[in-house]
Every structure is written in structure tokens, then in C-alpha cells.
Coordinates of C-alpha atoms and ligand atoms in Angstrom, one line a residue:
X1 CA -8.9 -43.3 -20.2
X2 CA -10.9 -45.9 -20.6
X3 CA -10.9 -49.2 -18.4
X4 CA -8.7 -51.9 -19.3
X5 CA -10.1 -55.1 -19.8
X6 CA -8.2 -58.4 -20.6
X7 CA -8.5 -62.4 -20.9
X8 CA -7.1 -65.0 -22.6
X9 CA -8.2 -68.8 -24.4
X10 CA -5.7 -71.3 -24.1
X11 CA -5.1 -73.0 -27.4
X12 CA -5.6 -76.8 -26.3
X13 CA -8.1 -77.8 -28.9
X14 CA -11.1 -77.2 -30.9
X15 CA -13.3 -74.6 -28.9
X16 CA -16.5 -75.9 -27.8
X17 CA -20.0 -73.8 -27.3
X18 CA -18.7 -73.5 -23.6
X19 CA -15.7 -71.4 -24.3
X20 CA -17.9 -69.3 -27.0
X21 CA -20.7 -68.7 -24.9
X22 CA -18.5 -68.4 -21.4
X23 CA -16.2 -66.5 -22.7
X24 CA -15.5 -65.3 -27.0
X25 CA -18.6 -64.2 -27.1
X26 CA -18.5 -62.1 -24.4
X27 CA -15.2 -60.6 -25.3
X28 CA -16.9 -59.6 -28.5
X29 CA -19.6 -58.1 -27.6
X30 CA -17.6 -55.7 -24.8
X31 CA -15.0 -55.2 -27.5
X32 CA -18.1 -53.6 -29.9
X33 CA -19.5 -51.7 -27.1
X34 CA -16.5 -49.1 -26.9
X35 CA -16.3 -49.3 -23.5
X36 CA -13.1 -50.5 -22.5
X37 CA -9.6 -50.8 -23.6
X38 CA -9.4 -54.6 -24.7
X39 CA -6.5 -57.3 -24.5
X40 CA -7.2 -60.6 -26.0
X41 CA -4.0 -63.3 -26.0
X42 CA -3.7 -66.7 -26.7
X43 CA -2.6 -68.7 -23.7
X44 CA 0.0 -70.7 -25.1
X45 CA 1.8 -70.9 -22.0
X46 CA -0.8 -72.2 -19.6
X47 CA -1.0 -74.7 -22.5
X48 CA 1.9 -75.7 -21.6
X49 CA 1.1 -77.5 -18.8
X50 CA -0.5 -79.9 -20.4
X51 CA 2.6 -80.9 -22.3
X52 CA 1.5 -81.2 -25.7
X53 CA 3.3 -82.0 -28.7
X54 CA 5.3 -78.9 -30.4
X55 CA 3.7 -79.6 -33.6
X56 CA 0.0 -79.5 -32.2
X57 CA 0.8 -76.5 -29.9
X58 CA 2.0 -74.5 -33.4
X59 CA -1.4 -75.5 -34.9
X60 CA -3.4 -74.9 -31.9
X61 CA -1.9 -71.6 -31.5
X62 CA -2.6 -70.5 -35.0
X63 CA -6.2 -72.5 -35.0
X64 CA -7.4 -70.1 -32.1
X65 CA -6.0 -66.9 -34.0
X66 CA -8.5 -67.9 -36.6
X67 CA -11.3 -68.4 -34.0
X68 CA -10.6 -65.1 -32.4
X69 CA -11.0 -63.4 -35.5
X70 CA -13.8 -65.1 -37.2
X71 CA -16.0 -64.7 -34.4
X72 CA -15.6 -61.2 -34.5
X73 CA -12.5 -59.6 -32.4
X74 CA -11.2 -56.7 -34.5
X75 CA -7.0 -55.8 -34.2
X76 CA -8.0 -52.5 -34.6
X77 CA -10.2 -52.3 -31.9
X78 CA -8.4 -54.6 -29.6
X79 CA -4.9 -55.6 -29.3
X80 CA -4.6 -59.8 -30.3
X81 CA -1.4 -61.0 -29.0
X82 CA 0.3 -63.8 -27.8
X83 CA 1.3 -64.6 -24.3
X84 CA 4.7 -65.7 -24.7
X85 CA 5.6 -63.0 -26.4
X86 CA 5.3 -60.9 -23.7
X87 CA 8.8 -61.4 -21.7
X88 CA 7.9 -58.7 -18.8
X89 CA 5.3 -61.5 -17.7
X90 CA 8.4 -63.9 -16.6
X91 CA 9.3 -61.6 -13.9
X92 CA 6.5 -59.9 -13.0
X93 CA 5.1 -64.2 -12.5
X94 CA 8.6 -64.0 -10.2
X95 CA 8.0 -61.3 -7.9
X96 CA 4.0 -62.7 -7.7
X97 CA 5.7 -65.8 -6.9
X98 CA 7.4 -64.9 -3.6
X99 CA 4.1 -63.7 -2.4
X100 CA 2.1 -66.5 -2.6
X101 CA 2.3 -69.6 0.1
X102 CA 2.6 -73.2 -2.0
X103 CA -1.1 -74.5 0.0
X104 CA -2.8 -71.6 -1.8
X105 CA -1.9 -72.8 -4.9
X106 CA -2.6 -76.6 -4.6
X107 CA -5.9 -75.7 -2.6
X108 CA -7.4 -74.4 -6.2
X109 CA -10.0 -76.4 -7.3
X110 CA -8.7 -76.3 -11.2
X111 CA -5.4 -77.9 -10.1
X112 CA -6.9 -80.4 -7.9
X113 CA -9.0 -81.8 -10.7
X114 CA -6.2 -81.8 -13.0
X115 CA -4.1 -83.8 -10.3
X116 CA -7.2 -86.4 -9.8
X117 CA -7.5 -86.8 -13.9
X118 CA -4.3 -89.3 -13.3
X119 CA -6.5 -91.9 -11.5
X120 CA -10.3 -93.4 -12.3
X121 CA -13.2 -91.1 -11.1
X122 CA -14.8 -93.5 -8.9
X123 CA -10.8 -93.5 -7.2
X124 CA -10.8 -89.9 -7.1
X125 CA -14.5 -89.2 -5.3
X126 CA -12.7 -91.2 -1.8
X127 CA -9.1 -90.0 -1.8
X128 CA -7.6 -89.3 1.3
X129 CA -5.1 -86.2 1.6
X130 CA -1.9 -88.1 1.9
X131 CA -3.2 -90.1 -1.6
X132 CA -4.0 -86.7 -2.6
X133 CA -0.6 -84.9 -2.0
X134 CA 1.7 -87.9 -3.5
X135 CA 0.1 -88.1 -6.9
X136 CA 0.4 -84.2 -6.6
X137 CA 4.0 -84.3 -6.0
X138 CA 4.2 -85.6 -9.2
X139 CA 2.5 -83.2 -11.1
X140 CA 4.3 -80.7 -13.2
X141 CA 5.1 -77.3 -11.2
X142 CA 3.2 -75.7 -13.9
X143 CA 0.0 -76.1 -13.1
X144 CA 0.5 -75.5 -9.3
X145 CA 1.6 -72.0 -10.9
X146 CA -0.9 -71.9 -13.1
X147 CA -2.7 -68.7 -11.3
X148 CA 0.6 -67.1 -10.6
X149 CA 1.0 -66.8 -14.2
X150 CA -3.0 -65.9 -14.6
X151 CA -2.5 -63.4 -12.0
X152 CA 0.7 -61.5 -13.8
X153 CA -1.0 -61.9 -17.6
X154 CA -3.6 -59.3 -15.9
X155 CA -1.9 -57.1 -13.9
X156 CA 0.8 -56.4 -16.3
X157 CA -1.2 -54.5 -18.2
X158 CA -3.2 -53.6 -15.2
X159 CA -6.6 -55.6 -16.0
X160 CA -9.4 -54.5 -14.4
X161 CA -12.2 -55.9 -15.9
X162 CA -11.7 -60.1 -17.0
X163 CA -14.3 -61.6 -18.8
X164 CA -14.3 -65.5 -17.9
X165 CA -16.7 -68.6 -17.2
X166 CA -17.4 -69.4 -14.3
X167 CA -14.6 -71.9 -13.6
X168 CA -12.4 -69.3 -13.6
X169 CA -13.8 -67.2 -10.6
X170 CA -11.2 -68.5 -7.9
X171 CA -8.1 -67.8 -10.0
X172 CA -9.6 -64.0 -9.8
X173 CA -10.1 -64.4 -6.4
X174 CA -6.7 -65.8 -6.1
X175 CA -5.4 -62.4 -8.2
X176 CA -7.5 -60.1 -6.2
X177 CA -5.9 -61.6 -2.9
X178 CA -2.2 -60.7 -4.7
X179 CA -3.4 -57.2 -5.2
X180 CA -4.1 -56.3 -1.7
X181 CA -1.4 -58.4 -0.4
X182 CA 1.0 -56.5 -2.6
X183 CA -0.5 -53.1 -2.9
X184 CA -0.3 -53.1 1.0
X185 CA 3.5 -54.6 1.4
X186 CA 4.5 -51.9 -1.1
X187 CA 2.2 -49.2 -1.7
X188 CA -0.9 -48.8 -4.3
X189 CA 0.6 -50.9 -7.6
X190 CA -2.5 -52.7 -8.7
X191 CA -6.5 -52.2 -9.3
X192 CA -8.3 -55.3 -7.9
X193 CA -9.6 -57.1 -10.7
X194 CA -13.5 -58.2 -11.3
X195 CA -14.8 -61.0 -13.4
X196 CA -17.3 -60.4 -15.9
X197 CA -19.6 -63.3 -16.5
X198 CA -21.6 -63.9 -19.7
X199 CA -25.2 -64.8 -19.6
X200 CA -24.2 -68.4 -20.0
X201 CA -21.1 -68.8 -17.6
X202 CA -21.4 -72.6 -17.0
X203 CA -22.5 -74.4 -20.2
X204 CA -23.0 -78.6 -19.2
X205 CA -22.2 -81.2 -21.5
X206 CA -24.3 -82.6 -24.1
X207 CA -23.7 -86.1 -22.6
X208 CA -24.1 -85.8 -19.4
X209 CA -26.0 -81.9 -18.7
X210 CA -24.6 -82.6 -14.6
X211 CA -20.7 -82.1 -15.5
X212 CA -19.9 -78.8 -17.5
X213 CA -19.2 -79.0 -21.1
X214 CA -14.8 -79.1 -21.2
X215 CA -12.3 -80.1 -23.8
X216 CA -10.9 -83.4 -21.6
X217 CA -14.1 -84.4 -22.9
X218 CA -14.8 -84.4 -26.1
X219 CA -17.7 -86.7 -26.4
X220 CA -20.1 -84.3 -24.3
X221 CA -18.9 -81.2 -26.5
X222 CA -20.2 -79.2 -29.4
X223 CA -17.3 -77.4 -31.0
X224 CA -18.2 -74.2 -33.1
X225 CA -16.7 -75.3 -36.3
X226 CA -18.6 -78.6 -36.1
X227 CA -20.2 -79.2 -39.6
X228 CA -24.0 -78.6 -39.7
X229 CA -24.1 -82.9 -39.8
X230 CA -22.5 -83.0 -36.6
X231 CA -24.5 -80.3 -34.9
X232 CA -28.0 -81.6 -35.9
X233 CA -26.1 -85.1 -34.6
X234 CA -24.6 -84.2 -31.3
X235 CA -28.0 -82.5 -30.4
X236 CA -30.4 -85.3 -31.5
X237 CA -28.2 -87.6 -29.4
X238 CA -28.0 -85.1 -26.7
X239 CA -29.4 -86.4 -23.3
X240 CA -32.4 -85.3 -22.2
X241 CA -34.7 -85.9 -19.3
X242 CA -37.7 -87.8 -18.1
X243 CA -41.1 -86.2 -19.5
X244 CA -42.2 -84.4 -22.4
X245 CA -42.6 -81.0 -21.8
X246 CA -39.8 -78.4 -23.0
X247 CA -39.3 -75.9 -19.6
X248 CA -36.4 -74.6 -17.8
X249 CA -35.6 -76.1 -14.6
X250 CA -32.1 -77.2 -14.5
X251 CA -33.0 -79.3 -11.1
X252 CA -35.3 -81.7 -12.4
X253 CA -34.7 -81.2 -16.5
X254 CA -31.1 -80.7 -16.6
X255 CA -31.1 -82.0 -20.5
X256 CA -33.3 -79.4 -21.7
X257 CA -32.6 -76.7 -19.5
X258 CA -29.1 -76.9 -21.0
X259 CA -30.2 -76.9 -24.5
X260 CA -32.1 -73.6 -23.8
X261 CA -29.7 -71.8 -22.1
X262 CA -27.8 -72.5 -25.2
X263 CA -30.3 -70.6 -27.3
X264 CA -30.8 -68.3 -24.8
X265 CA -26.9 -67.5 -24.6
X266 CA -26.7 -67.1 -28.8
X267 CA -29.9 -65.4 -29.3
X268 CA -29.6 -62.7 -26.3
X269 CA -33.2 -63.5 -25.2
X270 CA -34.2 -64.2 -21.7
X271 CA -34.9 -68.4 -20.8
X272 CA -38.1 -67.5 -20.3
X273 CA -38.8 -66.0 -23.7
X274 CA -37.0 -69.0 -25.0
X275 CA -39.3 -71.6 -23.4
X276 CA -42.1 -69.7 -24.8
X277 CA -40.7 -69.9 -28.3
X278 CA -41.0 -73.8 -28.0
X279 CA -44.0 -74.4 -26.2
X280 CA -46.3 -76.8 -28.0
X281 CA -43.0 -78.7 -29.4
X282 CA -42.3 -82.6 -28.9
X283 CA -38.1 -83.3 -27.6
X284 CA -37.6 -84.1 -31.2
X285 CA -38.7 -81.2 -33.0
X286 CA -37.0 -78.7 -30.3
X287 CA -34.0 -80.4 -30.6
X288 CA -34.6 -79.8 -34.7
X289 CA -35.3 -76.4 -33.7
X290 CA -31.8 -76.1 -31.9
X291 CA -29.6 -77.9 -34.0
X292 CA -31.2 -75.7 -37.1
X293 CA -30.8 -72.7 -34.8
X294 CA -27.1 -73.6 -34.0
X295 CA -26.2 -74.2 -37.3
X296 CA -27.3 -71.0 -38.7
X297 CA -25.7 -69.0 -35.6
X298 CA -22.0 -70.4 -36.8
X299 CA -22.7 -70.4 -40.5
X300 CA -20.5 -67.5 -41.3
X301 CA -18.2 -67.8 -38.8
X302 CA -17.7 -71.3 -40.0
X303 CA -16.8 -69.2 -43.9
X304 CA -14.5 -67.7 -42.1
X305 CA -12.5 -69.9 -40.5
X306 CA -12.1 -71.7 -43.2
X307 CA -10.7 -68.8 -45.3
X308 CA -8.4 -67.5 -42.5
X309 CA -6.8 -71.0 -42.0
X310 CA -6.2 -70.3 -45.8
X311 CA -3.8 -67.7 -45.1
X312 CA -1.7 -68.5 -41.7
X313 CA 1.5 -66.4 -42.5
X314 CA -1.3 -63.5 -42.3
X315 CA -2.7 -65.1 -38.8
X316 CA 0.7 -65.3 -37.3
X317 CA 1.4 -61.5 -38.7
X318 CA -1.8 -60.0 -36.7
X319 CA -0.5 -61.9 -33.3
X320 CA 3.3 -60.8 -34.0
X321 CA 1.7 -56.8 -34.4
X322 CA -0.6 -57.5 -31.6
X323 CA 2.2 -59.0 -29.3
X324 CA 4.2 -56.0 -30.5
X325 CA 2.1 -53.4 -28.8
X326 CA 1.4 -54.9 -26.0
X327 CA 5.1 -56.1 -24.9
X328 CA 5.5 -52.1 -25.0
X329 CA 3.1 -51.4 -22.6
X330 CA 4.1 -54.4 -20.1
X331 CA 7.3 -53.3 -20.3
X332 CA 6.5 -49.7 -18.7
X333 CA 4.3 -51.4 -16.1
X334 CA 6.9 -53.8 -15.2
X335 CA 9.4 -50.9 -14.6
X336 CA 7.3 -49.2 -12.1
X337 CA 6.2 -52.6 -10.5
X338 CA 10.2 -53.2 -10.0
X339 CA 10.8 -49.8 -8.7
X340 CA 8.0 -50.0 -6.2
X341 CA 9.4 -53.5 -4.9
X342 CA 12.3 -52.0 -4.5
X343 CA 14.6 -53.8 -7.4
X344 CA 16.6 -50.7 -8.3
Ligands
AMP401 P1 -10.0 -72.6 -21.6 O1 -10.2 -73.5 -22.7 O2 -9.8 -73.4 -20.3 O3 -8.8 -71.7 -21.8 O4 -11.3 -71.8 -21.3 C1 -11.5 -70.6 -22.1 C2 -12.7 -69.8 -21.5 O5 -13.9 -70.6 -21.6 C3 -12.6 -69.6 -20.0 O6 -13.0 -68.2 -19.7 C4 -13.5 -70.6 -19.3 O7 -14.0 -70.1 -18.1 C5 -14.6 -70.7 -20.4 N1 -15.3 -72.0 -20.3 C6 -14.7 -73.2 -20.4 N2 -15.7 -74.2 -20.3 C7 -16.9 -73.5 -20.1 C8 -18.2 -73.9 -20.0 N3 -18.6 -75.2 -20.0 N4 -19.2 -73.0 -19.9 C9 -18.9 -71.7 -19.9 N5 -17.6 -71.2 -20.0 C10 -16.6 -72.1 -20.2
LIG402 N1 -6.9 -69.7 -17.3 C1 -7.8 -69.2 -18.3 C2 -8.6 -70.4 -18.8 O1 -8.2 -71.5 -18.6 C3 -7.0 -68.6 -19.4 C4 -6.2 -67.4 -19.0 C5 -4.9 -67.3 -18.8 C6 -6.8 -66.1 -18.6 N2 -4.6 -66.1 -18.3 C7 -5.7 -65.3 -18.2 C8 -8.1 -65.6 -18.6 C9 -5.9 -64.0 -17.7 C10 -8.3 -64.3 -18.1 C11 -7.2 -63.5 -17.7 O2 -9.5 -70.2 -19.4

């Protein structure tokens, strides 16, 4: 059999270069190279925890459907589900639950930014821990939960391999700590899971290339369906650095470096052949370079798109087959996972 790989978007919002090179990308090209038994699922219950609007969440939901397939993830080579759809995950999140000590979970780094969003950045850089822990106490228990529910979305269909950014590397850690704290309380269940990065893991924003490119802000992202006017406009306005010359050193040229990597990360060539490619060039005509280059890249996924969103019954059919299948298959793991903890 081959290994079972597994990850999952959350349908917040328009996805930015970040999220395609970090991680749709990536799932894309594993799931073409017939290696692994894929699961892709929208995450519309971590989206939750932002407490969006019904209405946006049902468009979000479908919007990301369309992404997933228009960049390339095939339903007959991968199963395309949707995350609340599968019902094992509620009690298999339960049992994960009562193995996991409340300062592991607000000690993640992803939660703790999400708790300091509440209050003005300069605010946030001096808090002291009993600040800290009463604006926390006010937080939804959702995102304090957050990797409990990352960690059963994996192992109920017994992930092994989970292709993520990088911000995602400590709620893997988190799961692989759940594996060996349950596999040892009650005998071998679960295969540690391992992260597999893409060549671009950590893609920076376009407006400031020191903070990484994320959707809580928008003005420093490219989004993938961005017309070919917004593209050749976000990366003309992109920030740059001091100095003319177009080389990779994220240190001192943060600006450029980031613009590279994003070529490097479409193009599959190395940085270095990249900087090669635009030795010679002024700021201005790289960036015309880029912005052609990027344009291009998303042309026919942009087609598309636009022709799936035509057709949403037909989107929400795919997910309903997908969920199908893969509720079947949670539900056999969930049985042995409640016989081994002992839930008759
Ligand atoms: P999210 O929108 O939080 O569900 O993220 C979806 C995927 O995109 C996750 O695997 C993230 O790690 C990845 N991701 C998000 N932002 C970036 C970024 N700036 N660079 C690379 N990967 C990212
Ligand atoms: N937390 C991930 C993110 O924000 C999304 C996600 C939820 C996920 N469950 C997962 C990713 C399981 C991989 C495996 O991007």
C-alpha cells in the first residue's frame, strides 16, 4: 500500500501566492507523482474559529473547491472532501483531547499571535504574561483547540506524510507528540507524522518582505486569481531594497530575494539559476519580468476558475463524493482507535 498523505486549506479568503507556493502546489505535484495515497479537505472547521459570517463561509467553502481543482488536484487521483463532513473526527478530537495539557495548547505560537491580533502591534511586542493570559481567556476555545482538531484530521485517516508551510511545523510537532504519548498509553495506534515542505515554505509579503505573506493582510498579498492589472501592479509597487543589483540574499535584499524565490518556487529552477536569468536587469525591468512571468504562470488556472465558479452545484457534488469516501474510511479507523482506548 502506498503511503497516506493528507492536508488541508482553510477556506478564509482568496488564496495568496503563499498558500500556492507553501502548500497547493505542493499537493499537486505529489498527487501527479503516484506516490502516495492523497487526502485533500477543505478546513471549514478551523475556519470557524474565526467566526465568519454563514453566508461568506458557504462561498469561501465552495471558492476553494474551485481553487483545488483548477490548479490541478484530480478526484480521481485524490480524494477532495470536506472536513465537516467527516463526523468520526468529533470524537477521535475528544479522546485527543484528554491527552493533551491546556499550556501546550496556548504555548503554540499560531494561537498566541491570533490572541495578540486583539491589541496594536507596538502593545503586543511588550506584553507581560498576566496581560497575555487575560485577553486569552477571552478568546474562543476554538483556537486553543485548533491543533487538537489538526492533529485528529491526520490521524483519522492515519496521515503520514503532510505537506504544509512552514508555519505549520509546530502543530506537526504538537501531533507527533500525541502519537507517541498515545501509542505508548495504549499500544501502537498511530504512525508519527512528517511535514513535507515545498521549495518555497515561507513566502514574505510584498509590502513588507520581513513579515510572511498571510490573509490578515491583504495589502502585502498577491492572490492567484488576481487579474494580470493587479499582478503587474502589486509587483511594481512591491518593496524593494537599497541598491541596484538583482541577487539573492534575503539578509541584506529581503525585497528582491522574495521576488526570486517567487520565480524560483513557480518555475522549479534553483535561486541561483534564477538570479542568473536576470543579471544585467534594472529593479524595474525584473519586476516587468516577474509580473509578466506571474501572469502567465496563473493564466489558465485563472480560465478555470472562472468556468468552475460557473457550475457550483457540480463543485459541491465533487466534495459531497469526496467527503463520501473518506467518512468510510475514518469511520473503520475510529473503531479500532475506540477499541484500543478501551471504549467497548
Ligand atoms: P491557511 O490559509 O492558514 O489554511 O494556510 C494554507 C497553507 O498555506 C498552509 O499549509 C500554510 O502553511 C501555507 N502558507 C500560508 N502562508 C504561507 C506563506 N506566506 N508562505 C508559504 N506557505 C504559506
Ligand atoms: N492548520 C492548517 C492551516 O492553517 C490547515 C489544516 C487543518 C491542516 N488540518 C490540517 C493541514 C491537517 C494539514 C493537515 O493551514
Amino acid at each position: 500500500m502506498k503511503p497516506i498523505l493528507i492536508s488541508g486549506i482553510q477556506p478564509t479568503g482568496r488564496l495568496h501566492l503563499g498558500n500556492y507556493l507553501g502548500a497547493l502546489k505542493n499537493f499537486v505535484d505529489l498527487q501527479n507523482s503516484g506516490k502516495y495515497e492523497c487526502y485533500f479537505f477543505v478546513a471549514d472547521l478551523h475556519a470557524l474559529t474565526e467566526n465568519p459570517d454563514a453566508k461568506d463561509l458557504s462561498r469561501n467553502i465552495i471558492n476553494l473547491a474551485a481553487d483545488f481543482l483548477a490548479a490541478g488536484l484530480n478526484p480521481k487521483k485524490s480524494a477532495i472532501f470536506q472536513q465537516s463532513k467527516i463526523e468520526p473526527l468529533q470524537e477521535l478530537k475528544w479522546i485527543l483531547s484528554t491527552l493533551t495539557p491546556i499550556s501546550e495548547l496556548i504555548r503554540m505560537t499560531a494561537f498566541k499571535e491570533k490572541v495578540l491580533q486583539a491589541i496594536k502591534p507596538a502593545e503586543a511586542k511588550k506584553i507581560t504574561k498576566e496581560k497575555f493570559e487575560k485577553i486569552a481567556e477571552g478568546t474562543n476555545f476554538g483556537l486553543a483547540e485548533y491543533p487538537v482538531l489538526m492533529a485528529a484530521d491526520i490521524l483519522i485517516f492515519g496521515g503520514q506524510f503532510i505537506p504544509v508551510g512552514h508555519d505549520q511545523l509546530q502543530h506537526l510537532e504538537f501531533t507527533r507528540t500525541l502519537v507517541r504519548k498515545f501509542n505508548k498509553k495504549f499500544g501502537k495506534t498511530f504512525i508519527e507524522p512528517q511535514a513535507l515542505l515545498a521549495k518555497t515554505p515561507r513566502l514574505m509579503s510584498l509590502d513588507d518582505p520581513t513579515k510572511k505573506m498571510s490573509k490578515s493582510r491583504p495589502a502585502g498579498c498577491l492572490f492567484i486569481d488576481d487579474s494580470p492589472e493587479d499582478i503587474e501592479r502589486k509587483i511594481k509597487t512591491a518593496i524593494t531594497d537599497s541598491g541596484s543589483e538583482i541577487k539573492y540574499d534575503p539578509k541584506e535584499k529581503p525585497g528582491i530575494s522574495n521576488l526570486l524565490s517567487i520565480i524560483a518556487g513557480l518555475s522549479g529552477k534553483s535561486l541561483e539559476e534564477v538570479e542568473r536569468g536576470f543579471s544585467g536587469m534594472n529593479y524595474g525591468e525584473t519586476k516587468h519580468s516577474i509580473s509578466d512571468y506571474v501572469s502567465d504562470y496563473f493564466s489558465s488556472f485563472r480560465k478555470k476558475k472562472t468556468a468552475l465558479l460557473k457550475n457550483p452545484a457540480g463543485l459541491k457534488k465533487i466534495l459531497q463524493l469526496g467527503s463520501g469516501r473518506a467518512a468510510k474510511i475514518a469511520s473503520k479507523k475510529l473503531l479500532e482507535i475506540k477499541n484500543k482506548v478501551g471504549l467497548l
